[in-house]
Amino acid sequence: MLEKKTIEYEKAVLIGVMNKDQNEEKVNEYLDELEFLTYTAGGEVCKRFVQRIDLPNPKTYIGSGKMLEVEAYVKSNDIGSVIFDDELTPGQQRNIERQLKCKILDRTSLILDIFAQRAQTSYARTQVELAQYEYLLPRLTGLWTHLERQKGGIGMRGPGETEIETDRRIVRDRISLLKKKLLKVDKQMETQRGNRGALVRVALVGYTNVGKSTLMNVISKSDVFAENKLFATLDTTVRKVVIGNLPFLLSDTVGFIRKLPTQLVESFKSTLDEVREADLLLHVVDISHPNFEEHIDSVNQILAEIKSSDKKTIMVFNKIDQYEHQTIDDDDLITEKTNKHFSIEEWKNTWMRRVGDRALFISALNKENLEEFRKRVYDEVRDIHITRFPYNNFLYPEHLDEY
Ligand SMILES: Nc1nc2c(ncn2[C@@H]2O[C@H](COP(=O)(O)OP(=O)(O)OP(=O)(O)O)[C@@H](O)[C@H]2O)c(=O)[nH]1
Ligand SMILES: [Mg+2]
């Protein structure tokens, strides 16, 4: 008989700080995201601790009084991991671990752990492993050493079934080996991309969980894994799509996130090459997310890091089916009107106006407004095609409806 597997969630506690850049509302939004990340990694959040502090304590990140509170809670509730919403220094991580005697993770190691779980192909696994070891190397002394017996779970997973190595010398060797391996694959991928011929290349980019893969599936009738968890996609999928009779290549790739670990951006170089070499970007945004504007900034920041800011871009505001705004009475003088009260029509008159006809509002799930989406993509791809191949553009009429 088949054994029924139930998922066991590891108990976790989250820690965030309020400072001059982060008010209470912001911290809670960030912790919501951290909770979603924790859940994606297989953790269940039992409690959040927030401290108001201007500068992080150099020894323990939060103050000693708060630490005692956390310690008491961890002890009496059988907590497996304490997760900080920021990157801890190796020293802080060590001190906190010594006091709390459980696994201490930060935002970076949590994201790395999710990537390790999600990596499917050997190529993705190599990239993740390299990023993990780069993160670990400066932290190896004393890391979780007295926790040997409890090893495993969040933060301890290497790609595949293996556990991460913690011997410094072995780790160094492993890093140089992985780098060599990646260099070889990078070359192969480059050749592959070169062989794809003269098709215009379009890349879906955006924050994680905004619906890139769903949109890819809808327009290319392919079957890319989409799920309501973070980082469902790690490998890049490329499909040939034909709109009208105009063929182009569409790629779906790893989602971005606020403070994406630099180690990941570096080791995912080849995966991100697909974006770097694209002729047109479709920047997908989840407009139903309260933080979507900040998500756009994070994505733009990463695009700048990979030198892809100046590309032709269409902003695709997705999930309009799920967009809710709070209406307020016009004569309600107490409530100040904020972005939360904008309707989609009002949004169109904000900074989005500057994006002009390069902004689209769709629902990939309900297939709303996909015709307009197709038309807009057709126009852009056709323009690029004509500039590149001025001799055979008679094939493609100026408007999609002319077929
Ligand atoms: N309500 C609604 N949900 C959507 C829409 N498009 C996608 N989703 C859901 O959003 C979740 C994430 O979708 P994905 O397509 O996996 O998102 P992604 O951007 O590829 O995510 P990563 O690969 O993790 O970066 C899934 O649960 C989808 O069903 C939409 O238009 N409306
Ligand atoms: Mg995806």
mmCIF file of N, CA, C and O in Angstrom, residues 325-378:
data_model
loop_
_atom_site.group_PDB
_atom_site.id
_atom_site.type_symbol
_atom_site.label_atom_id
_atom_site.label_comp_id
_atom_site.label_asym_id
_atom_site.label_seq_id
_atom_site.Cartn_x
_atom_site.Cartn_y
_atom_site.Cartn_z
ATOM 1 N N HIS A 325 -10.228 47.894 -5.076
ATOM 2 C CA HIS A 325 -9.822 49.153 -4.443
ATOM 3 C C HIS A 325 -10.887 49.552 -3.442
ATOM 4 O O HIS A 325 -12.046 49.167 -3.546
ATOM 5 N N GLN A 326 -10.453 50.310 -2.450
ATOM 6 C CA GLN A 326 -11.408 50.731 -1.434
ATOM 7 C C GLN A 326 -12.006 52.054 -1.860
ATOM 8 O O GLN A 326 -11.283 53.013 -2.095
ATOM 9 N N THR A 327 -13.323 52.074 -1.984
ATOM 10 C CA THR A 327 -13.941 53.348 -2.366
ATOM 11 C C THR A 327 -14.166 54.194 -1.120
ATOM 12 O O THR A 327 -14.437 53.668 -0.045
ATOM 13 N N ILE A 328 -14.007 55.498 -1.268
ATOM 14 C CA ILE A 328 -14.355 56.359 -0.146
ATOM 15 C C ILE A 328 -15.352 57.407 -0.621
ATOM 16 O O ILE A 328 -15.361 57.779 -1.792
ATOM 17 N N ASP A 329 -16.179 57.848 0.295
ATOM 18 C CA ASP A 329 -17.135 58.902 -0.030
ATOM 19 C C ASP A 329 -16.388 60.186 -0.315
ATOM 20 O O ASP A 329 -15.418 60.505 0.353
ATOM 21 N N ASP A 330 -16.878 60.899 -1.297
ATOM 22 C CA ASP A 330 -16.207 62.157 -1.630
ATOM 23 C C ASP A 330 -16.188 63.135 -0.467
ATOM 24 O O ASP A 330 -15.267 63.909 -0.278
ATOM 25 N N ASP A 331 -17.272 63.094 0.340
ATOM 26 C CA ASP A 331 -17.297 64.058 1.437
ATOM 27 C C ASP A 331 -16.759 63.473 2.749
ATOM 28 O O ASP A 331 -16.947 64.026 3.818
ATOM 29 N N ASP A 332 -16.095 62.351 2.627
ATOM 30 C CA ASP A 332 -15.435 61.807 3.802
ATOM 31 C C ASP A 332 -14.099 62.523 3.976
ATOM 32 O O ASP A 332 -13.123 62.241 3.310
ATOM 33 N N LEU A 333 -14.099 63.479 4.877
ATOM 34 C CA LEU A 333 -12.903 64.316 4.979
ATOM 35 C C LEU A 333 -11.842 63.726 5.897
ATOM 36 O O LEU A 333 -10.725 64.214 5.968
ATOM 37 N N ILE A 334 -12.217 62.688 6.602
ATOM 38 C CA ILE A 334 -11.257 62.127 7.557
ATOM 39 C C ILE A 334 -10.274 61.196 6.846
ATOM 40 O O ILE A 334 -9.072 61.259 7.059
ATOM 41 N N THR A 335 -10.815 60.351 5.948
ATOM 42 C CA THR A 335 -9.923 59.430 5.242
ATOM 43 C C THR A 335 -9.194 60.185 4.134
ATOM 44 O O THR A 335 -9.807 60.775 3.268
ATOM 45 N N GLU A 336 -7.909 60.122 4.184
ATOM 46 C CA GLU A 336 -7.130 60.745 3.118
ATOM 47 C C GLU A 336 -7.079 59.766 1.951
ATOM 48 O O GLU A 336 -6.865 58.573 2.135
ATOM 49 N N LYS A 337 -7.280 60.266 0.755
ATOM 50 C CA LYS A 337 -7.264 59.366 -0.399
ATOM 51 C C LYS A 337 -5.827 58.918 -0.704
ATOM 52 O O LYS A 337 -4.932 59.731 -0.859
ATOM 53 N N THR A 338 -5.609 57.628 -0.718
ATOM 54 C CA THR A 338 -4.273 57.113 -1.050
ATOM 55 C C THR A 338 -4.393 56.224 -2.278
ATOM 56 O O THR A 338 -5.485 56.031 -2.802
ATOM 57 N N ASN A 339 -3.269 55.669 -2.684
ATOM 58 C CA ASN A 339 -3.268 54.780 -3.849
ATOM 59 C C ASN A 339 -4.259 53.637 -3.729
ATOM 60 O O ASN A 339 -4.756 53.128 -4.712
ATOM 61 N N LYS A 340 -4.511 53.239 -2.480
ATOM 62 C CA LYS A 340 -5.414 52.105 -2.260
ATOM 63 C C LYS A 340 -6.835 52.418 -2.735
ATOM 64 O O LYS A 340 -7.630 51.529 -2.944
ATOM 65 N N HIS A 341 -7.110 53.707 -2.877
ATOM 66 C CA HIS A 341 -8.462 54.086 -3.271
ATOM 67 C C HIS A 341 -8.599 54.331 -4.771
ATOM 68 O O HIS A 341 -9.656 54.690 -5.236
ATOM 69 N N PHE A 342 -7.514 54.144 -5.497
ATOM 70 C CA PHE A 342 -7.577 54.355 -6.944
ATOM 71 C C PHE A 342 -8.286 53.192 -7.630
ATOM 72 O O PHE A 342 -8.042 52.034 -7.315
ATOM 73 N N SER A 343 -9.108 53.530 -8.597
ATOM 74 C CA SER A 343 -9.640 52.482 -9.463
ATOM 75 C C SER A 343 -8.622 52.293 -10.586
ATOM 76 O O SER A 343 -7.719 53.106 -10.755
ATOM 77 N N ILE A 344 -8.779 51.236 -11.369
ATOM 78 C CA ILE A 344 -7.812 51.025 -12.458
ATOM 79 C C ILE A 344 -7.853 52.211 -13.423
ATOM 80 O O ILE A 344 -6.818 52.683 -13.886
ATOM 81 N N GLU A 345 -9.061 52.747 -13.669
ATOM 82 C CA GLU A 345 -9.167 53.921 -14.553
ATOM 83 C C GLU A 345 -8.366 55.093 -14.008
ATOM 84 O O GLU A 345 -7.710 55.813 -14.745
ATOM 85 N N GLU A 346 -8.418 55.267 -12.680
ATOM 86 C CA GLU A 346 -7.644 56.364 -12.081
ATOM 87 C C GLU A 346 -6.142 56.109 -12.173
ATOM 88 O O GLU A 346 -5.361 57.010 -12.404
ATOM 89 N N TRP A 347 -5.771 54.859 -11.982
ATOM 90 C CA TRP A 347 -4.353 54.514 -12.111
ATOM 91 C C TRP A 347 -3.814 54.921 -13.480
ATOM 92 O O TRP A 347 -2.710 55.417 -13.609
ATOM 93 N N LYS A 348 -4.674 54.700 -14.503
ATOM 94 C CA LYS A 348 -4.226 55.007 -15.864
ATOM 95 C C LYS A 348 -3.850 56.470 -16.022
ATOM 96 O O LYS A 348 -3.161 56.847 -16.959
ATOM 97 N N ASN A 349 -4.386 57.307 -15.117
ATOM 98 C CA ASN A 349 -4.064 58.735 -15.198
ATOM 99 C C ASN A 349 -2.933 59.167 -14.280
ATOM 100 O O ASN A 349 -2.704 60.342 -14.078
ATOM 101 N N THR A 350 -2.253 58.235 -13.698
ATOM 102 C CA THR A 350 -1.122 58.588 -12.829
ATOM 103 C C THR A 350 0.157 58.527 -13.654
ATOM 104 O O THR A 350 0.129 58.723 -14.858
ATOM 105 N N TRP A 351 1.247 58.168 -13.041
ATOM 106 C CA TRP A 351 2.503 58.028 -13.776
ATOM 107 C C TRP A 351 2.388 57.039 -14.923
ATOM 108 O O TRP A 351 3.179 57.064 -15.848
ATOM 109 N N MET A 352 1.358 56.197 -14.847
ATOM 110 C CA MET A 352 1.204 55.200 -15.910
ATOM 111 C C MET A 352 0.957 55.859 -17.263
ATOM 112 O O MET A 352 1.208 55.273 -18.304
ATOM 113 N N ARG A 353 0.424 57.093 -17.218
ATOM 114 C CA ARG A 353 0.211 57.821 -18.475
ATOM 115 C C ARG A 353 1.490 57.956 -19.275
ATOM 116 O O ARG A 353 1.479 57.933 -20.504
ATOM 117 N N ARG A 354 2.570 58.136 -18.538
ATOM 118 C CA ARG A 354 3.850 58.325 -19.225
ATOM 119 C C ARG A 354 4.253 57.089 -20.024
ATOM 120 O O ARG A 354 4.973 57.170 -20.994
ATOM 121 N N VAL A 355 3.772 55.951 -19.551
ATOM 122 C CA VAL A 355 4.091 54.714 -20.257
ATOM 123 C C VAL A 355 3.289 54.659 -21.561
ATOM 124 O O VAL A 355 3.624 53.965 -22.513
ATOM 125 N N GLY A 356 2.200 55.446 -21.598
ATOM 126 C CA GLY A 356 1.396 55.595 -22.810
ATOM 127 C C GLY A 356 0.833 54.287 -23.307
ATOM 128 O O GLY A 356 0.362 53.472 -22.516
ATOM 129 N N ASP A 357 0.923 54.066 -24.617
ATOM 130 C CA ASP A 357 0.321 52.839 -25.140
ATOM 131 C C ASP A 357 1.219 51.637 -24.881
ATOM 132 O O ASP A 357 0.976 50.549 -25.369
ATOM 133 N N ARG A 358 2.276 51.858 -24.109
ATOM 134 C CA ARG A 358 3.097 50.708 -23.720
ATOM 135 C C ARG A 358 2.606 50.115 -22.400
ATOM 136 O O ARG A 358 3.328 49.368 -21.760
ATOM 137 N N ALA A 359 1.402 50.479 -21.962
ATOM 138 C CA ALA A 359 0.838 49.865 -20.759
ATOM 139 C C ALA A 359 -0.412 49.085 -21.153
ATOM 140 O O ALA A 359 -1.253 49.575 -21.898
ATOM 141 N N LEU A 360 -0.508 47.871 -20.653
ATOM 142 C CA LEU A 360 -1.652 47.031 -20.975
ATOM 143 C C LEU A 360 -2.242 46.493 -19.685
ATOM 144 O O LEU A 360 -1.515 46.241 -18.732
ATOM 145 N N PHE A 361 -3.552 46.294 -19.685
ATOM 146 C CA PHE A 361 -4.210 45.790 -18.481
ATOM 147 C C PHE A 361 -4.937 44.500 -18.841
ATOM 148 O O PHE A 361 -5.844 44.521 -19.659
ATOM 149 N N ILE A 362 -4.501 43.399 -18.239
ATOM 150 C CA ILE A 362 -5.063 42.106 -18.650
ATOM 151 C C ILE A 362 -5.329 41.190 -17.449
ATOM 152 O O ILE A 362 -4.935 41.486 -16.325
ATOM 153 N N SER A 363 -6.006 40.101 -17.734
ATOM 154 C CA SER A 363 -6.049 38.995 -16.782
ATOM 155 C C SER A 363 -5.662 37.746 -17.559
ATOM 156 O O SER A 363 -6.396 37.306 -18.446
ATOM 157 N N ALA A 364 -4.497 37.221 -17.247
ATOM 158 C CA ALA A 364 -4.031 36.024 -17.956
ATOM 159 C C ALA A 364 -4.904 34.836 -17.583
ATOM 160 O O ALA A 364 -5.161 33.953 -18.387
ATOM 161 N N LEU A 365 -5.395 34.850 -16.352
ATOM 162 C CA LEU A 365 -6.195 33.734 -15.856
ATOM 163 C C LEU A 365 -7.555 33.689 -16.543
ATOM 164 O O LEU A 365 -7.997 32.657 -17.024
ATOM 165 N N ASN A 366 -8.233 34.837 -16.598
ATOM 166 C CA ASN A 366 -9.566 34.883 -17.201
ATOM 167 C C ASN A 366 -9.518 35.236 -18.679
ATOM 168 O O ASN A 366 -10.550 35.480 -19.286
ATOM 169 N N LYS A 367 -8.324 35.338 -19.213
ATOM 170 C CA LYS A 367 -8.127 35.692 -20.620
ATOM 171 C C LYS A 367 -8.821 37.003 -20.997
ATOM 172 O O LYS A 367 -9.400 37.142 -22.065
ATOM 173 N N GLU A 368 -8.759 37.974 -20.102
ATOM 174 C CA GLU A 368 -9.339 39.278 -20.397
ATOM 175 C C GLU A 368 -8.344 40.147 -21.123
ATOM 176 O O GLU A 368 -7.176 40.210 -20.720
ATOM 177 N N ASN A 369 -8.802 40.806 -22.161
ATOM 178 C CA ASN A 369 -8.010 41.789 -22.900
ATOM 179 C C ASN A 369 -6.797 41.179 -23.619
ATOM 180 O O ASN A 369 -5.860 41.889 -23.956
ATOM 181 N N LEU A 370 -6.842 39.896 -23.886
ATOM 182 C CA LEU A 370 -5.690 39.267 -24.521
ATOM 183 C C LEU A 370 -5.561 39.656 -25.991
ATOM 184 O O LEU A 370 -4.466 39.660 -26.550
ATOM 185 N N GLU A 371 -6.716 40.039 -26.593
ATOM 186 C CA GLU A 371 -6.632 40.463 -27.997
ATOM 187 C C GLU A 371 -5.792 41.719 -28.119
ATOM 188 O O GLU A 371 -4.923 41.829 -28.980
ATOM 189 N N GLU A 372 -6.057 42.661 -27.218
ATOM 190 C CA GLU A 372 -5.281 43.905 -27.234
ATOM 191 C C GLU A 372 -3.802 43.597 -26.985
ATOM 192 O O GLU A 372 -2.914 44.155 -27.621
ATOM 193 N N PHE A 373 -3.577 42.677 -26.066
ATOM 194 C CA PHE A 373 -2.207 42.260 -25.756
ATOM 195 C C PHE A 373 -1.518 41.720 -27.020
ATOM 196 O O PHE A 373 -0.421 42.113 -27.370
ATOM 197 N N ARG A 374 -2.227 40.837 -27.717
ATOM 198 C CA ARG A 374 -1.641 40.245 -28.932
ATOM 199 C C ARG A 374 -1.319 41.321 -29.962
ATOM 200 O O ARG A 374 -0.260 41.302 -30.590
ATOM 201 N N LYS A 375 -2.276 42.254 -30.124
ATOM 202 C CA LYS A 375 -2.074 43.319 -31.112
ATOM 203 C C LYS A 375 -0.840 44.142 -30.784
ATOM 204 O O LYS A 375 -0.025 44.458 -31.654
ATOM 205 N N ARG A 376 -0.731 44.513 -29.508
ATOM 206 C CA ARG A 376 0.369 45.382 -29.109
ATOM 207 C C ARG A 376 1.705 44.674 -29.299
ATOM 208 O O ARG A 376 2.659 45.240 -29.822
ATOM 209 N N VAL A 377 1.739 43.399 -28.918
ATOM 210 C CA VAL A 377 2.988 42.646 -29.079
ATOM 211 C C VAL A 377 3.298 42.496 -30.573
ATOM 212 O O VAL A 377 4.437 42.672 -31.016
ATOM 213 N N TYR A 378 2.253 42.231 -31.354
ATOM 214 C CA TYR A 378 2.441 42.103 -32.806
ATOM 215 C C TYR A 378 3.089 43.369 -33.371
ATOM 216 O O TYR A 378 4.075 43.311 -34.103
#
